[in-house]
Coordinates of N, CA and C in Angstrom, one line a residue:
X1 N -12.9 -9.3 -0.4 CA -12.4 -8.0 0.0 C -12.8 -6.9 -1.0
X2 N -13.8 -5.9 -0.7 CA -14.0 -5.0 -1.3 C -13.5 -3.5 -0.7
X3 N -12.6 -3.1 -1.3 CA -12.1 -2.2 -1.7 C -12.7 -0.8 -2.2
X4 N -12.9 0.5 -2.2 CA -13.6 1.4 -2.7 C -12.4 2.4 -2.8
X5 N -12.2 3.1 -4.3 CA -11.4 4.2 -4.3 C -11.8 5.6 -4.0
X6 N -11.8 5.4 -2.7 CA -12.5 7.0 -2.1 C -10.7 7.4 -1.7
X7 N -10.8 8.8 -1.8 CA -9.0 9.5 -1.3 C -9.7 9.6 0.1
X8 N -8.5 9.5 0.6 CA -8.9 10.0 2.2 C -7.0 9.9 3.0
X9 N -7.1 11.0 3.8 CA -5.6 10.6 4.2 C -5.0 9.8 5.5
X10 N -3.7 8.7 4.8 CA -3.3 7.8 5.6 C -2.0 7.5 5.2
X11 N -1.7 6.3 5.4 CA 0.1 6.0 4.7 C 0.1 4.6 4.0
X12 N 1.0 3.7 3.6 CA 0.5 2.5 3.4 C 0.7 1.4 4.5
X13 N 1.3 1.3 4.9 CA 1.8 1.0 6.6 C 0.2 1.0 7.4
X14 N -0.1 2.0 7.7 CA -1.5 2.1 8.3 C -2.8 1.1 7.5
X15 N -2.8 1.1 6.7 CA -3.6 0.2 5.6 C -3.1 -1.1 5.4
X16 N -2.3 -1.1 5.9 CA -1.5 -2.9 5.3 C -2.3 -3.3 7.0
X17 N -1.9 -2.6 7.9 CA -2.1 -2.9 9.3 C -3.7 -3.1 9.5
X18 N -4.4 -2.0 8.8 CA -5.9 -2.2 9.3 C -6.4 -3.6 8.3
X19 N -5.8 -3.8 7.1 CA -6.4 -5.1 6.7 C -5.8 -6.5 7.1
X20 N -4.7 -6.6 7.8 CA -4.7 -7.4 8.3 C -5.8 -7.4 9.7
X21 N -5.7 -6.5 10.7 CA -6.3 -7.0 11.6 C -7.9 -7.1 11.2
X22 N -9.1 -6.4 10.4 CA -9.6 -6.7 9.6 C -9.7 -7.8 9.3
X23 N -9.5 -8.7 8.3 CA -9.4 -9.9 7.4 C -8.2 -11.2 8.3
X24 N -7.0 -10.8 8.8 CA -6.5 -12.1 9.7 C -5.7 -12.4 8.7
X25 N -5.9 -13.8 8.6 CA -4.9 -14.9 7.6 C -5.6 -14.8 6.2
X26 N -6.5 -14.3 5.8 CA -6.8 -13.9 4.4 C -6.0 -13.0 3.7
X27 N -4.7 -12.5 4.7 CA -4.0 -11.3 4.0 C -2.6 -11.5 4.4
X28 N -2.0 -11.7 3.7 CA -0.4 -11.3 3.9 C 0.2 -9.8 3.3
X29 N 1.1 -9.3 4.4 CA 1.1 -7.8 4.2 C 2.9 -8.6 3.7
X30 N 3.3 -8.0 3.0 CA 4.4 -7.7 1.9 C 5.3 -6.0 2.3
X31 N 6.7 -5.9 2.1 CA 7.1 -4.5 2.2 C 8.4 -4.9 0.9
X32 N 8.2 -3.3 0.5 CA 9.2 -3.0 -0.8 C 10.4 -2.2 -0.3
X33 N 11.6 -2.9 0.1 CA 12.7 -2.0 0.5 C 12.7 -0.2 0.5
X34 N 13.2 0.3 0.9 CA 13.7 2.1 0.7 C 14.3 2.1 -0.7
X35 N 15.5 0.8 -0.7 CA 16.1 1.1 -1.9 C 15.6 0.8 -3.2
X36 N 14.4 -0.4 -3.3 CA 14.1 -0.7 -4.1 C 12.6 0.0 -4.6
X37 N 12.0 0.5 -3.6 CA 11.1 1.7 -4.1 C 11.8 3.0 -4.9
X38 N 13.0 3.1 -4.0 CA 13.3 4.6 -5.3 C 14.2 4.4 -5.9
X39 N 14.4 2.9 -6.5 CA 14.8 3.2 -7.9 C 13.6 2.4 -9.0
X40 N 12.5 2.6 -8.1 CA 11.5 2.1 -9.8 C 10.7 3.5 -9.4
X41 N 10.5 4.3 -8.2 CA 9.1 5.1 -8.5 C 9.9 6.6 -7.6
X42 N 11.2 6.6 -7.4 CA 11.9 7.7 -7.0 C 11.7 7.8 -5.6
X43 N 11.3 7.2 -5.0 CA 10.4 8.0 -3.1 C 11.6 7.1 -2.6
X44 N 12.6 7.5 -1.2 CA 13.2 6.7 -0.5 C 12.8 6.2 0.2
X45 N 11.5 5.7 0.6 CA 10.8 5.1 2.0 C 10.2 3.7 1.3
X46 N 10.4 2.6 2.4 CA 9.7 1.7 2.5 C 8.1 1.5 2.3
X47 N 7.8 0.4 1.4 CA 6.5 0.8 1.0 C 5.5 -0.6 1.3
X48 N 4.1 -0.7 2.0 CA 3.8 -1.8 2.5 C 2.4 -2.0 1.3
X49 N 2.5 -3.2 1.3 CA 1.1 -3.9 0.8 C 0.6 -5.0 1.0
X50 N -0.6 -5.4 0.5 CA -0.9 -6.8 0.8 C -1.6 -7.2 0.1
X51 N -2.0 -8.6 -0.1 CA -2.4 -9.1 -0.7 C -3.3 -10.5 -0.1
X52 N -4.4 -10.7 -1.5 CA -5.3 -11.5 -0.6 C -5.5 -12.5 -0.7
X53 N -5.0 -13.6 0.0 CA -4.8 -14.9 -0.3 C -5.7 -15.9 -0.7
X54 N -6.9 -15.3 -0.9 CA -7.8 -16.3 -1.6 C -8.2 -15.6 -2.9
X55 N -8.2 -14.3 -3.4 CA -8.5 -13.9 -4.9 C -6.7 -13.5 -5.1
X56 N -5.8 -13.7 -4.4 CA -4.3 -13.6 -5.2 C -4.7 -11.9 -5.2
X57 N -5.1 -10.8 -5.1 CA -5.6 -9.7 -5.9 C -3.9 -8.9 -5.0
X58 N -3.2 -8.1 -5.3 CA -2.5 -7.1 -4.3 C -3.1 -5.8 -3.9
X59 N -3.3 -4.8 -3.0 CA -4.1 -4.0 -2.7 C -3.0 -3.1 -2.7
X60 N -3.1 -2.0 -2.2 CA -1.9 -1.0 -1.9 C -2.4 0.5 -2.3
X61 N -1.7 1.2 -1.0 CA -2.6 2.2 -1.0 C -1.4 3.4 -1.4
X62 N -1.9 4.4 -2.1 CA -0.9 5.2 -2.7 C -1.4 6.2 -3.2
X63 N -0.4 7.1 -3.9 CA -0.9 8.5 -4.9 C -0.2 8.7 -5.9
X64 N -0.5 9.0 -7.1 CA 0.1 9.4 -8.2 C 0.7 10.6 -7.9
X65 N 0.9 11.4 -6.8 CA 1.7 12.8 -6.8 C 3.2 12.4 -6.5
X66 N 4.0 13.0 -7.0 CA 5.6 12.8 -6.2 C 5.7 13.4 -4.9
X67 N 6.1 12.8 -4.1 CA 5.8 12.8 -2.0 C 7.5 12.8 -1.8
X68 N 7.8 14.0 -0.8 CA 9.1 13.8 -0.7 C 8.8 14.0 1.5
X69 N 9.6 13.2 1.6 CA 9.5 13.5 3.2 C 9.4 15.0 3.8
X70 N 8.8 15.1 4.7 CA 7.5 13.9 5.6 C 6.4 13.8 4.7
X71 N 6.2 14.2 3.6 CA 5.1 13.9 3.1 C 4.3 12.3 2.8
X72 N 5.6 11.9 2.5 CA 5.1 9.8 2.7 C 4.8 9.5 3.8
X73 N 4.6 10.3 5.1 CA 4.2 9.8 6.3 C 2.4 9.3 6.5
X74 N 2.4 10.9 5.4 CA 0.6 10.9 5.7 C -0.1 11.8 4.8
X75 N -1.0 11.3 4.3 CA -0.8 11.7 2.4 C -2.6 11.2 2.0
X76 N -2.7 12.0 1.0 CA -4.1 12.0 0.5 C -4.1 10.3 -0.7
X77 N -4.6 9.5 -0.4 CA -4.3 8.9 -1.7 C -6.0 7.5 -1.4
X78 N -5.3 6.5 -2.5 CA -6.7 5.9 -2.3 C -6.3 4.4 -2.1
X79 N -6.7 3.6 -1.7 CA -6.2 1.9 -1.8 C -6.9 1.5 -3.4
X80 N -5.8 1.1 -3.9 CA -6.1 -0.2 -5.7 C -5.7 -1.0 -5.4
X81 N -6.2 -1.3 -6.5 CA -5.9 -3.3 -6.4 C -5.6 -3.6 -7.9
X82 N -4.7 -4.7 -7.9 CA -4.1 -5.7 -8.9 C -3.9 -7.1 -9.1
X83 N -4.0 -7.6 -9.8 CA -4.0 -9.0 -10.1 C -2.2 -9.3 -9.3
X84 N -1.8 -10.0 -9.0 CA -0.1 -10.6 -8.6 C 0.0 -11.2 -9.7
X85 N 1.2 -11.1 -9.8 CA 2.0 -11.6 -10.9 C 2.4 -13.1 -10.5

């Protein structure tokens, strides 16, 4: 799975979705509660990612700006990637 940090606007939900259908069973998409996103990164909305089951890597698509609704609906940001823990 190659990945490119180009910005372009979408949400993370939309990106968890297009790499599953994409890639299939090479990806399990993951979601981070409302409550447990804002209390590590402040945003109250549910947050999706995924990860690649054969390099373990997590992907997730996001922005370093603070996003208060509707702005986490649809938002300039880029897909990263990380090693899982």
């Amino acid at each position: 799975m190659n990945e490119t940090e180009k910005t372009y606007y979408s949400n993370c939900f939309i990106e968890a979705v297009k790499a599953k259908i994409k890639y299939g069973r090479k990806v399990t998409i993951k979601c981070v509660s409302a409550f447990e996103n804002h209390k590590n990164y402040k945003v109250f909305c549910p947050h999706f990612y995924w990860i690649d089951n054969q390099t373990h890597k997590r992907y997730s698509f996001h922005t370093d700006a603070v996003l208060h609704f509707p702005q986490w609906l649809f938002f300039k940001g880029a897909v990263k990637q990380q090693k899982t823990r």
